[in-house]
Structure formats: structure tokens, C-alpha cells
Amino acid sequence: TLQARRRRCLGPLRAKRAADLPVSASWDAIPIRRCNTRAGARTGKCAAAQMGMAKCPCDGSLEESSYRSTVDQLIAGVRHNPDLLLDALADRMDRLAREQRYEEAAWARDRHDALVKALRGRWEWDSLTRAGWLELEHADGTTAVVDHGTLVETRPPGTSPGLGTVAAGPVE
């Protein structure tokens, strides 16, 4: 369901470009698969698995339970324990700086910061969806009505509920 998928997602993010750095950060933090090949569909490992950068079930040699623990670690990092992701990135950044690989350390920092921003957005979104029914009034008097994270109505200043409203479509 949509609700179940939302609980496992990072974001909301406005566009694919906005997702690139947080996704790369998660790849750096957790050895999650990077290819999109169906498990067992390849005759050999994907490039990321060959280089030891990812556990990948694409060639069928990885047990589901072994990969499940990797996925569970990523989900836990996104849902409620960001240190599982962020500490690994901070350690990588520190190691690269100590090795005087400053440009790579800066890339690691940028990925870390992008992941922090995406996680913060997810937590804010989760709070909004758990809040239930909200009526928010802007300084200009415009009112927005939000039901569990979905905009359901906007009203111009001085308008009563249900009069002159613009209803938002359902979230699919």
C-alpha cells in the first residue's frame, strides 16, 4: 500500500536530482545493492558487488537472510536510528581527511549533509502525517487544511469552511 511504502521511503524529495546525493550517501553507509537486476537473474555479480562495495543478490549467491539484515539496517537508519547511516559517513569523511584526500572528504561531507536534510524532511513529513487534521492560517489570512499530511482544502481570507474552497485530489 501507499502508506506502507511511505514508511520505508526517504524524503519527500522534489526531484530525482534532489535524491541523488542522499541515495549515494546511503550506498556509502550501508552495502545495499545498487543494481536493479532481479535476484538470481545474472550469471555473475554486478560491478558494485565485485568491488566489495555492495552486497547484491543479483547473481543468486547471496542468501536472502544475509541480505535481509542489510536491508533492515537501512530501514532502521531511515526510520528511527540515523546514527546507523550517519556515523559510517562521518567515519569515512574523517578517514579521507586524515589521508589528505580532501576532495573526496568534501564529497563525503556533501553526501552526509544531503542525507541529514533528507532524513529531517522525512521526520517532518512523518510528524505531519501523524498530526491528523490541521488548519494552518497564513499571515495573509489564507487557510490550508491538511488531513494526515494531505492537503484537502484551501480557503481565501475570511471564507468559512466549505465555502469557496479548492479541494485537493486524492493521493494515489
Coordinates of N, CA, C and O in Angstrom, one line a residue:
T1 N 0.8 -1.2 0.0 CA 0.0 0.0 0.0 C 0.9 1.2 0.0 O 2.0 1.2 0.4
L2 N 0.3 2.3 -0.3 CA 1.0 3.6 -0.4 C 1.5 3.9 1.0 O 2.7 4.3 1.2
Q3 N 0.7 3.8 2.1 CA 1.1 4.1 3.4 C 2.3 3.2 3.8 O 3.3 3.7 4.5
A4 N 2.3 1.9 3.5 CA 3.4 1.0 3.9 C 4.7 1.5 3.2 O 5.8 1.5 3.7
R5 N 4.6 1.8 1.9 CA 5.8 2.3 1.1 C 6.3 3.6 1.7 O 7.5 3.8 1.8
R6 N 5.4 4.5 2.1 CA 5.9 5.8 2.7 C 6.7 5.6 3.9 O 7.7 6.3 4.2
R7 N 6.4 4.6 4.7 CA 7.1 4.3 6.0 C 8.6 3.8 5.7 O 9.4 3.9 6.5
R8 N 8.8 3.4 4.5 CA 10.2 2.9 4.1 C 10.9 3.8 3.2 O 12.0 3.5 2.8
C9 N 10.4 5.0 2.9 CA 11.0 5.9 2.0 C 11.7 7.0 2.7 O 11.5 7.4 3.8
L10 N 12.6 7.6 1.9 CA 13.4 8.7 2.3 C 12.8 9.9 1.6 O 12.5 9.9 0.4
G11 N 12.6 11.0 2.3 CA 12.0 12.1 1.7 C 10.8 12.6 2.3 O 10.5 12.2 3.5
P12 N 9.9 13.4 1.7 CA 9.8 13.6 0.3 C 10.9 14.5 -0.3 O 11.4 15.3 0.4
L13 N 11.2 14.1 -1.5 CA 12.2 14.9 -2.3 C 11.6 15.4 -3.6 O 10.7 14.7 -4.1
R14 N 11.9 16.6 -4.0 CA 11.2 17.2 -5.1 C 11.5 16.6 -6.4 O 10.7 16.7 -7.3
A15 N 12.7 16.1 -6.6 CA 13.0 15.6 -8.0 C 14.1 14.5 -7.8 O 14.8 14.4 -6.8
K16 N 14.4 13.8 -8.9 CA 15.4 12.8 -8.9 C 16.8 13.4 -8.5 O 17.6 12.8 -7.8
R17 N 17.1 14.6 -9.1 CA 18.3 15.3 -8.7 C 18.5 15.5 -7.2 O 19.6 15.4 -6.7
A18 N 17.4 15.8 -6.6 CA 17.4 16.1 -5.1 C 17.7 14.8 -4.4 O 18.2 14.8 -3.3
A19 N 17.4 13.6 -5.0 CA 17.6 12.3 -4.3 C 18.9 11.7 -4.6 O 19.4 10.8 -3.8
D20 N 19.7 12.2 -5.6 CA 20.9 11.6 -5.9 C 21.9 11.5 -4.8 O 22.5 10.5 -4.5
L21 N 22.2 12.7 -4.1 CA 23.1 12.7 -3.0 C 22.7 11.8 -1.8 O 23.5 11.1 -1.3
P22 N 21.5 11.9 -1.4 CA 21.1 11.1 -0.2 C 21.2 9.6 -0.6 O 21.5 8.8 0.3
V23 N 20.8 9.2 -1.8 CA 20.9 7.8 -2.2 C 22.4 7.4 -2.2 O 22.7 6.3 -1.7
S24 N 23.2 8.2 -2.8 CA 24.7 7.9 -2.8 C 25.2 7.8 -1.4 O 26.0 6.9 -1.1
A25 N 24.7 8.6 -0.5 CA 25.1 8.6 0.9 C 24.7 7.2 1.5 O 25.5 6.6 2.3
S26 N 23.5 6.8 1.2 CA 23.0 5.5 1.8 C 23.9 4.4 1.2 O 24.2 3.4 2.0
W27 N 24.3 4.5 0.0 CA 25.2 3.4 -0.6 C 26.5 3.4 0.1 O 27.1 2.4 0.3
D28 N 27.0 4.6 0.4 CA 28.3 4.7 1.2 C 28.2 4.2 2.6 O 29.2 3.6 3.1
A29 N 27.1 4.3 3.2 CA 26.9 4.0 4.6 C 26.6 2.5 4.8 O 27.0 1.9 5.7
I30 N 25.8 1.9 3.9 CA 25.3 0.5 4.1 C 25.6 -0.2 2.7 O 25.3 0.4 1.7
P31 N 26.1 -1.4 2.8 CA 26.4 -2.1 1.5 C 25.1 -2.6 0.8 O 25.0 -3.8 0.5
I32 N 24.2 -1.7 0.5 CA 22.9 -2.1 -0.1 C 23.1 -2.2 -1.6 O 24.0 -1.5 -2.2
R33 N 22.4 -3.0 -2.3 CA 22.5 -3.2 -3.7 C 22.3 -1.9 -4.5 O 21.6 -1.0 -4.1
R34 N 23.0 -1.8 -5.6 CA 23.0 -0.6 -6.5 C 22.4 -0.9 -7.8 O 21.9 0.0 -8.5
C35 N 22.4 -2.2 -8.2 CA 21.8 -2.5 -9.4 C 20.3 -2.8 -9.3 O 19.8 -2.9 -8.2
N36 N 19.6 -2.9 -10.4 CA 18.1 -3.1 -10.3 C 17.8 -4.5 -10.9 O 16.6 -4.7 -11.3
T37 N 18.7 -5.3 -11.0 CA 18.5 -6.7 -11.6 C 17.8 -7.5 -10.6 O 18.1 -7.5 -9.4
R38 N 16.8 -8.3 -11.1 CA 16.1 -9.2 -10.3 C 17.0 -10.2 -9.6 O 18.0 -10.7 -10.3
A39 N 16.8 -10.6 -8.4 CA 17.7 -11.5 -7.7 C 17.8 -12.8 -8.5 O 16.8 -13.4 -8.9
G40 N 19.0 -13.3 -8.7 CA 19.3 -14.5 -9.4 C 19.2 -14.4 -10.9 O 19.4 -15.4 -11.6
A41 N 19.1 -13.2 -11.4 CA 18.9 -13.1 -12.9 C 20.3 -13.0 -13.6 O 20.3 -13.2 -14.8
R42 N 21.4 -12.7 -12.9 CA 22.7 -12.6 -13.5 C 23.5 -13.9 -13.4 O 23.2 -14.7 -12.5
T43 N 24.4 -14.0 -14.3 CA 25.3 -15.2 -14.1 C 26.5 -14.8 -13.3 O 27.2 -15.7 -12.8
G44 N 26.8 -13.6 -13.0 CA 27.9 -13.1 -12.2 C 27.4 -11.9 -11.4 O 26.3 -11.4 -11.6
K45 N 28.3 -11.5 -10.5 CA 27.9 -10.3 -9.6 C 28.0 -9.0 -10.4 O 28.7 -8.9 -11.4
C46 N 27.2 -8.1 -9.9 CA 27.2 -6.7 -10.6 C 28.5 -6.1 -10.2 O 29.3 -6.5 -9.3
A47 N 28.8 -4.9 -10.8 CA 30.1 -4.3 -10.6 C 30.3 -3.9 -9.1 O 31.4 -4.0 -8.6
A48 N 29.3 -3.3 -8.5 CA 29.4 -2.9 -7.1 C 29.7 -4.1 -6.2 O 30.5 -4.0 -5.3
A49 N 29.1 -5.2 -6.4 CA 29.4 -6.4 -5.6 C 30.8 -6.9 -5.9 O 31.5 -7.4 -5.0
Q50 N 31.2 -6.9 -7.2 CA 32.6 -7.3 -7.5 C 33.6 -6.5 -6.8 O 34.7 -7.0 -6.4
M51 N 33.4 -5.2 -6.6 CA 34.3 -4.3 -6.0 C 34.2 -4.3 -4.5 O 34.9 -3.6 -3.8
G52 N 33.3 -5.1 -3.9 CA 33.1 -5.2 -2.5 C 32.3 -4.0 -1.9 O 32.4 -3.8 -0.7
M53 N 31.7 -3.2 -2.7 CA 31.0 -2.0 -2.3 C 29.6 -2.3 -1.9 O 28.9 -1.5 -1.2
A54 N 29.0 -3.4 -2.3 CA 27.7 -3.8 -2.0 C 27.5 -5.3 -1.9 O 28.1 -6.0 -2.6
K55 N 26.5 -5.6 -1.0 CA 26.0 -7.0 -1.1 C 24.9 -7.0 -2.1 O 24.1 -6.1 -2.1
C56 N 24.9 -8.0 -3.0 CA 23.9 -7.9 -4.0 C 23.4 -9.3 -4.4 O 24.2 -10.2 -4.6
P57 N 22.1 -9.5 -4.3 CA 21.5 -10.8 -4.6 C 21.3 -11.1 -6.1 O 20.7 -12.1 -6.5
C58 N 21.9 -10.2 -6.9 CA 21.6 -10.3 -8.4 C 22.0 -11.6 -9.0 O 21.4 -12.1 -10.0
D59 N 23.1 -12.2 -8.5 CA 23.6 -13.5 -9.1 C 23.1 -14.7 -8.4 O 23.4 -15.8 -8.8
G60 N 22.3 -14.5 -7.3 CA 21.7 -15.6 -6.6 C 22.6 -16.3 -5.6 O 22.2 -17.2 -4.9
S61 N 23.8 -15.8 -5.4 CA 24.7 -16.4 -4.5 C 24.6 -16.0 -3.1 O 25.1 -16.6 -2.1
L62 N 23.9 -14.9 -2.8 CA 23.7 -14.3 -1.5 C 22.4 -14.8 -0.9 O 21.3 -14.7 -1.5
E63 N 22.5 -15.3 0.3 CA 21.3 -15.8 1.0 C 20.3 -14.7 1.3 O 20.8 -13.6 1.7
E64 N 19.1 -14.9 1.2 CA 18.1 -13.9 1.4 C 18.2 -13.3 2.9 O 18.1 -12.1 3.1
S65 N 18.5 -14.2 3.8 CA 18.6 -13.8 5.2 C 19.7 -12.8 5.4 O 19.7 -11.9 6.2
S66 N 20.8 -13.1 4.7 CA 22.0 -12.2 4.8 C 21.7 -10.9 4.3 O 22.1 -9.8 4.9
Y67 N 21.1 -10.8 3.1 CA 20.7 -9.6 2.5 C 19.6 -8.8 3.3 O 19.6 -7.6 3.4
R68 N 18.7 -9.6 3.9 CA 17.6 -9.0 4.7 C 18.2 -8.2 5.8 O 17.7 -7.1 6.1
S69 N 19.2 -8.7 6.5 CA 19.8 -7.9 7.6 C 20.4 -6.6 7.1 O 20.3 -5.6 7.8
T70 N 20.9 -6.5 5.9 CA 21.4 -5.3 5.3 C 20.3 -4.3 5.1 O 20.3 -3.1 5.4
V71 N 19.2 -4.8 4.5 CA 18.0 -4.0 4.2 C 17.4 -3.5 5.5 O 17.0 -2.3 5.6
D72 N 17.3 -4.4 6.5 CA 16.8 -4.0 7.8 C 17.6 -2.9 8.4 O 17.0 -2.0 9.1
Q73 N 18.9 -2.9 8.3 CA 19.8 -1.9 8.8 C 19.5 -0.5 8.2 O 19.4 0.5 8.8
L74 N 19.3 -0.6 6.8 CA 19.0 0.7 6.1 C 17.6 1.2 6.6 O 17.5 2.4 6.9
I75 N 16.6 0.4 6.7 CA 15.3 0.8 7.1 C 15.4 1.4 8.5 O 14.8 2.4 8.8
A76 N 16.1 0.7 9.4 CA 16.2 1.2 10.8 C 16.9 2.6 10.8 O 16.5 3.5 11.5
G77 N 17.9 2.8 9.9 CA 18.6 4.1 9.8 C 17.7 5.2 9.4 O 17.8 6.3 9.8
V78 N 16.8 4.9 8.4 CA 15.9 5.9 7.9 C 14.8 6.1 8.9 O 14.4 7.3 9.1
R79 N 14.2 5.1 9.5 CA 13.1 5.2 10.3 C 13.3 5.9 11.7 O 12.6 6.8 12.1
H80 N 14.3 5.3 12.4 CA 14.5 5.8 13.8 C 15.9 5.8 14.4 O 16.1 6.3 15.5
N81 N 16.9 5.3 13.6 CA 18.2 5.3 14.2 C 19.2 5.9 13.1 O 20.0 5.1 12.6
P82 N 19.2 7.2 12.9 CA 20.1 7.7 11.8 C 21.5 7.5 12.0 O 22.3 7.5 11.1
D83 N 22.0 7.3 13.3 CA 23.4 7.0 13.5 C 23.9 5.8 12.7 O 25.1 5.8 12.4
L84 N 23.0 4.8 12.5 CA 23.4 3.7 11.7 C 24.0 4.1 10.3 O 24.9 3.5 9.7
L85 N 23.4 5.2 9.8 CA 23.9 5.7 8.5 C 24.9 6.8 8.6 O 25.9 6.8 8.0
L86 N 24.6 7.8 9.5 CA 25.4 9.0 9.6 C 26.8 8.8 10.2 O 27.8 9.4 9.7
D87 N 26.9 7.9 11.2 CA 28.2 7.6 11.8 C 29.2 7.0 10.7 O 30.4 7.3 10.7
A88 N 28.7 6.1 9.9 CA 29.5 5.5 8.9 C 30.0 6.6 7.9 O 31.2 6.5 7.5
L89 N 29.2 7.5 7.6 CA 29.6 8.6 6.6 C 30.6 9.5 7.3 O 31.5 9.9 6.7
A90 N 30.4 9.8 8.6 CA 31.3 10.7 9.3 C 32.7 10.0 9.4 O 33.7 10.7 9.2
D91 N 32.7 8.7 9.7 CA 33.9 8.0 9.8 C 34.7 8.0 8.5 O 35.9 8.2 8.4
R92 N 33.9 7.8 7.4 CA 34.5 7.8 6.1 C 35.1 9.2 5.8 O 36.2 9.3 5.3
M93 N 34.4 10.3 6.1 CA 34.9 11.6 5.9 C 36.1 11.9 6.7 O 37.1 12.4 6.1
D94 N 36.2 11.5 7.9 CA 37.3 11.7 8.8 C 38.5 10.9 8.2 O 39.7 11.4 8.2
R95 N 38.3 9.7 7.8 CA 39.4 8.8 7.3 C 40.0 9.5 6.0 O 41.2 9.6 5.9
L96 N 39.1 9.9 5.1 CA 39.6 10.6 3.9 C 40.4 11.9 4.2 O 41.4 12.1 3.6
A97 N 39.9 12.6 5.2 CA 40.7 13.8 5.5 C 42.0 13.5 6.1 O 43.0 14.2 5.8
R98 N 42.1 12.5 7.0 CA 43.4 12.1 7.6 C 44.4 11.6 6.5 O 45.6 11.8 6.6
E99 N 43.8 11.0 5.5 CA 44.6 10.6 4.3 C 44.9 11.7 3.3 O 45.5 11.4 2.3
Q100 N 44.5 12.9 3.7 CA 44.7 14.1 2.9 C 44.0 14.0 1.5 O 44.5 14.5 0.5
R101 N 42.9 13.3 1.5 CA 42.1 13.1 0.3 C 40.9 14.1 0.4 O 39.8 13.7 0.6
Y102 N 41.3 15.4 0.4 CA 40.3 16.4 0.8 C 39.1 16.5 -0.1 O 38.0 16.8 0.3
E103 N 39.4 16.4 -1.4 CA 38.2 16.5 -2.3 C 37.2 15.4 -2.1 O 36.0 15.6 -2.1
E104 N 37.7 14.1 -1.9 CA 36.8 13.0 -1.6 C 36.1 13.2 -0.2 O 35.0 12.9 -0.1
A105 N 36.9 13.8 0.7 CA 36.3 14.1 2.0 C 35.2 15.1 1.9 O 34.1 15.0 2.6
A106 N 35.3 16.1 1.0 CA 34.3 17.1 0.8 C 33.1 16.4 0.1 O 31.9 16.8 0.5
W107 N 33.3 15.5 -0.8 CA 32.2 14.8 -1.4 C 31.4 14.0 -0.3 O 30.2 14.0 -0.3
A108 N 32.2 13.3 0.6 CA 31.5 12.6 1.7 C 30.8 13.5 2.6 O 29.6 13.2 3.0
R109 N 31.3 14.7 2.9 CA 30.6 15.7 3.7 C 29.3 16.1 3.0 O 28.2 16.2 3.6
D110 N 29.4 16.4 1.7 CA 28.2 16.8 1.0 C 27.1 15.7 1.0 O 25.9 16.0 1.1
R111 N 27.5 14.5 0.8 CA 26.6 13.4 0.9 C 25.9 13.2 2.3 O 24.8 13.0 2.4
H112 N 26.8 13.4 3.3 CA 26.3 13.3 4.7 C 25.3 14.4 4.9 O 24.2 14.1 5.5
D113 N 25.6 15.6 4.5 CA 24.7 16.7 4.7 C 23.4 16.6 4.0 O 22.3 16.9 4.5
A114 N 23.5 16.0 2.7 CA 22.2 15.8 2.0 C 21.4 14.7 2.6 O 20.1 14.8 2.6
L115 N 22.0 13.7 3.2 CA 21.3 12.6 3.9 C 20.6 13.2 5.1 O 19.4 12.9 5.4
V116 N 21.3 14.0 5.9 CA 20.7 14.7 7.1 C 19.5 15.4 6.7 O 18.4 15.3 7.3
K117 N 19.6 16.2 5.6 CA 18.5 17.0 5.1 C 17.3 16.1 4.7 O 16.1 16.4 5.0
A118 N 17.6 15.1 4.0 CA 16.5 14.1 3.6 C 15.9 13.4 4.7 O 14.6 13.3 4.8
L119 N 16.7 13.0 5.7 CA 16.1 12.4 6.9 C 15.2 13.4 7.7 O 14.2 13.0 8.2
R120 N 15.7 14.6 7.8 CA 14.9 15.6 8.5 C 13.6 15.9 7.8 O 12.6 16.0 8.5
G121 N 13.6 15.9 6.5 CA 12.4 16.0 5.7 C 11.4 14.9 6.0 O 10.2 15.1 6.1
R122 N 12.0 13.7 6.0 CA 11.2 12.5 6.3 C 10.5 12.6 7.7 O 9.3 12.3 7.8
W123 N 11.3 13.0 8.7 CA 10.8 13.0 10.0 C 9.7 14.1 10.1 O 8.7 14.0 10.8
E124 N 9.9 15.2 9.4 CA 8.9 16.3 9.4 C 7.6 15.8 8.7 O 6.5 16.1 9.2
W125 N 7.8 15.1 7.6 CA 6.6 14.5 6.9 C 5.9 13.5 7.8 O 4.7 13.5 7.9
D126 N 6.6 12.7 8.5 CA 6.0 11.7 9.4 C 5.2 12.4 10.5 O 4.1 12.0 10.8
S127 N 5.8 13.5 11.1 CA 5.1 14.2 12.1 C 3.8 14.8 11.5 O 2.8 14.8 12.2
L128 N 3.9 15.3 10.3 CA 2.7 15.9 9.7 C 1.6 14.8 9.4 O 0.4 15.1 9.7
T129 N 2.0 13.7 9.0 CA 1.0 12.6 8.7 C 0.4 12.1 10.0 O -0.8 11.7 10.0
R130 N 1.2 12.1 11.1 CA 0.6 11.6 12.4 C -0.2 12.7 13.1 O -1.0 12.4 14.0
A131 N -0.1 13.9 12.7 CA -0.8 15.0 13.4 C -2.3 15.0 13.2 O -3.0 15.6 14.0
G132 N -2.7 14.3 12.2 CA -4.2 14.3 11.9 C -4.7 15.5 11.2 O -4.1 15.9 10.2
W133 N -5.7 16.1 11.7 CA -6.4 17.2 11.0 C -5.7 18.5 11.5 O -5.7 18.8 12.7
L134 N -5.2 19.3 10.5 CA -4.6 20.6 10.9 C -5.2 21.7 10.0 O -5.5 21.5 8.8
E135 N -5.5 22.9 10.6 CA -5.9 24.0 9.9 C -4.8 25.1 10.1 O -4.5 25.5 11.2
L136 N -4.1 25.5 9.0 CA -3.0 26.4 9.1 C -3.4 27.7 8.5 O -3.8 27.8 7.3
E137 N -3.2 28.8 9.2 CA -3.6 30.1 8.7 C -2.3 30.9 8.4 O -1.4 31.1 9.3
H138 N -2.2 31.4 7.2 CA -1.0 32.2 6.8 C -1.3 33.7 7.3 O -2.4 34.0 7.6
A139 N -0.2 34.5 7.3 CA -0.3 35.8 7.8 C -1.3 36.6 7.0 O -1.9 37.6 7.5
D140 N -1.5 36.3 5.7 CA -2.4 37.0 4.8 C -3.9 36.5 5.0 O -4.8 37.0 4.4
G141 N -4.1 35.6 5.9 CA -5.5 35.1 6.2 C -5.9 33.8 5.4 O -6.9 33.3 5.7
T142 N -5.1 33.4 4.5 CA -5.4 32.2 3.7 C -5.2 31.0 4.6 O -4.3 30.9 5.5
T143 N -6.2 30.1 4.5 CA -6.2 28.9 5.4 C -5.9 27.7 4.5 O -6.5 27.5 3.5
A144 N -5.1 26.8 5.0 CA -4.9 25.5 4.4 C -5.3 24.4 5.4 O -5.0 24.5 6.6
V145 N -6.0 23.4 4.9 CA -6.5 22.3 5.7 C -5.7 21.1 5.3 O -5.7 20.7 4.1
V146 N -5.0 20.4 6.2 CA -4.2 19.2 6.0 C -4.8 18.1 6.8 O -5.0 18.2 8.0
D147 N -5.0 17.0 6.2 CA -5.5 15.8 6.9 C -4.5 14.7 6.7 O -4.3 14.1 5.6
H148 N -3.8 14.3 7.8 CA -2.8 13.3 7.8 C -1.7 13.5 6.7 O -1.4 12.5 6.0
G149 N -1.3 14.7 6.5 CA -0.3 15.0 5.5 C -0.7 15.3 4.1 O 0.1 15.6 3.3
T150 N -2.0 15.2 3.9 CA -2.6 15.5 2.6 C -3.4 16.8 2.6 O -4.3 17.0 3.4
L151 N -3.1 17.7 1.7 CA -3.8 19.0 1.6 C -5.2 18.6 1.1 O -5.4 18.1 0.0
V152 N -6.2 19.0 1.9 CA -7.6 18.7 1.5 C -8.4 19.9 1.1 O -9.5 19.8 0.5
E153 N -7.9 21.1 1.5 CA -8.7 22.3 1.3 C -7.9 23.5 1.5 O -7.0 23.6 2.3
T154 N -8.1 24.6 0.7 CA -7.6 25.9 0.9 C -8.7 26.9 0.9 O -9.7 26.7 0.1
R155 N -8.6 27.9 1.7 CA -9.7 28.9 1.8 C -9.0 30.3 1.7 O -8.1 30.6 2.4
P156 N -9.6 31.2 0.9 CA -9.2 32.6 0.9 C -9.5 33.3 2.3 O -10.3 32.8 3.0
P157 N -8.9 34.4 2.6 CA -9.1 35.1 3.8 C -10.6 35.4 4.0 O -11.3 35.7 3.1
G158 N -11.1 35.1 5.2 CA -12.5 35.5 5.6 C -13.5 34.5 5.1 O -14.7 34.7 5.2
T159 N -13.1 33.4 4.5 CA -14.1 32.4 4.0 C -14.3 31.3 5.0 O -13.4 30.8 5.7
S160 N -15.6 30.9 5.2 CA -15.9 29.9 6.1 C -15.6 28.5 5.5 O -15.5 28.3 4.3
P161 N -15.4 27.5 6.4 CA -15.1 26.1 5.9 C -16.2 25.7 4.9 O -17.4 25.9 5.2
G162 N -15.8 25.1 3.8 CA -16.7 24.5 2.9 C -17.3 25.5 1.8 O -17.9 25.2 0.9
L163 N -16.9 26.8 2.0 CA -17.4 27.9 1.0 C -16.2 28.4 0.3 O -15.2 28.9 0.9
G164 N -16.3 28.4 -1.0 CA -15.2 28.9 -1.8 C -13.9 28.1 -1.7 O -12.8 28.7 -1.7
T165 N -14.0 26.8 -1.5 CA -12.8 26.0 -1.2 C -12.3 25.4 -2.5 O -13.0 25.3 -3.5
V166 N -11.1 25.1 -2.5 CA -10.4 24.4 -3.6 C -10.0 23.0 -3.0 O -9.1 23.0 -2.1
A167 N -10.6 22.0 -3.4 CA -10.2 20.7 -2.8 C -9.0 20.1 -3.6 O -9.0 20.2 -4.8
A168 N -8.1 19.5 -2.9 CA -7.0 18.8 -3.5 C -7.5 17.4 -3.9 O -8.4 16.8 -3.3
G169 N -6.9 16.8 -4.9 CA -7.3 15.5 -5.4 C -6.7 14.5 -4.4 O -5.8 14.7 -3.6
P170 N -7.2 13.2 -4.5 CA -6.7 12.2 -3.6 C -5.3 11.8 -4.0 O -4.8 11.9 -5.1
V171 N -4.5 11.4 -3.0 CA -3.2 10.9 -3.1 C -3.2 9.5 -3.6 O -3.8 8.6 -3.0
E172 N -2.6 9.2 -4.7 CA -2.6 7.8 -5.2 C -1.3 7.2 -4.9 O -0.3 7.7 -4.9

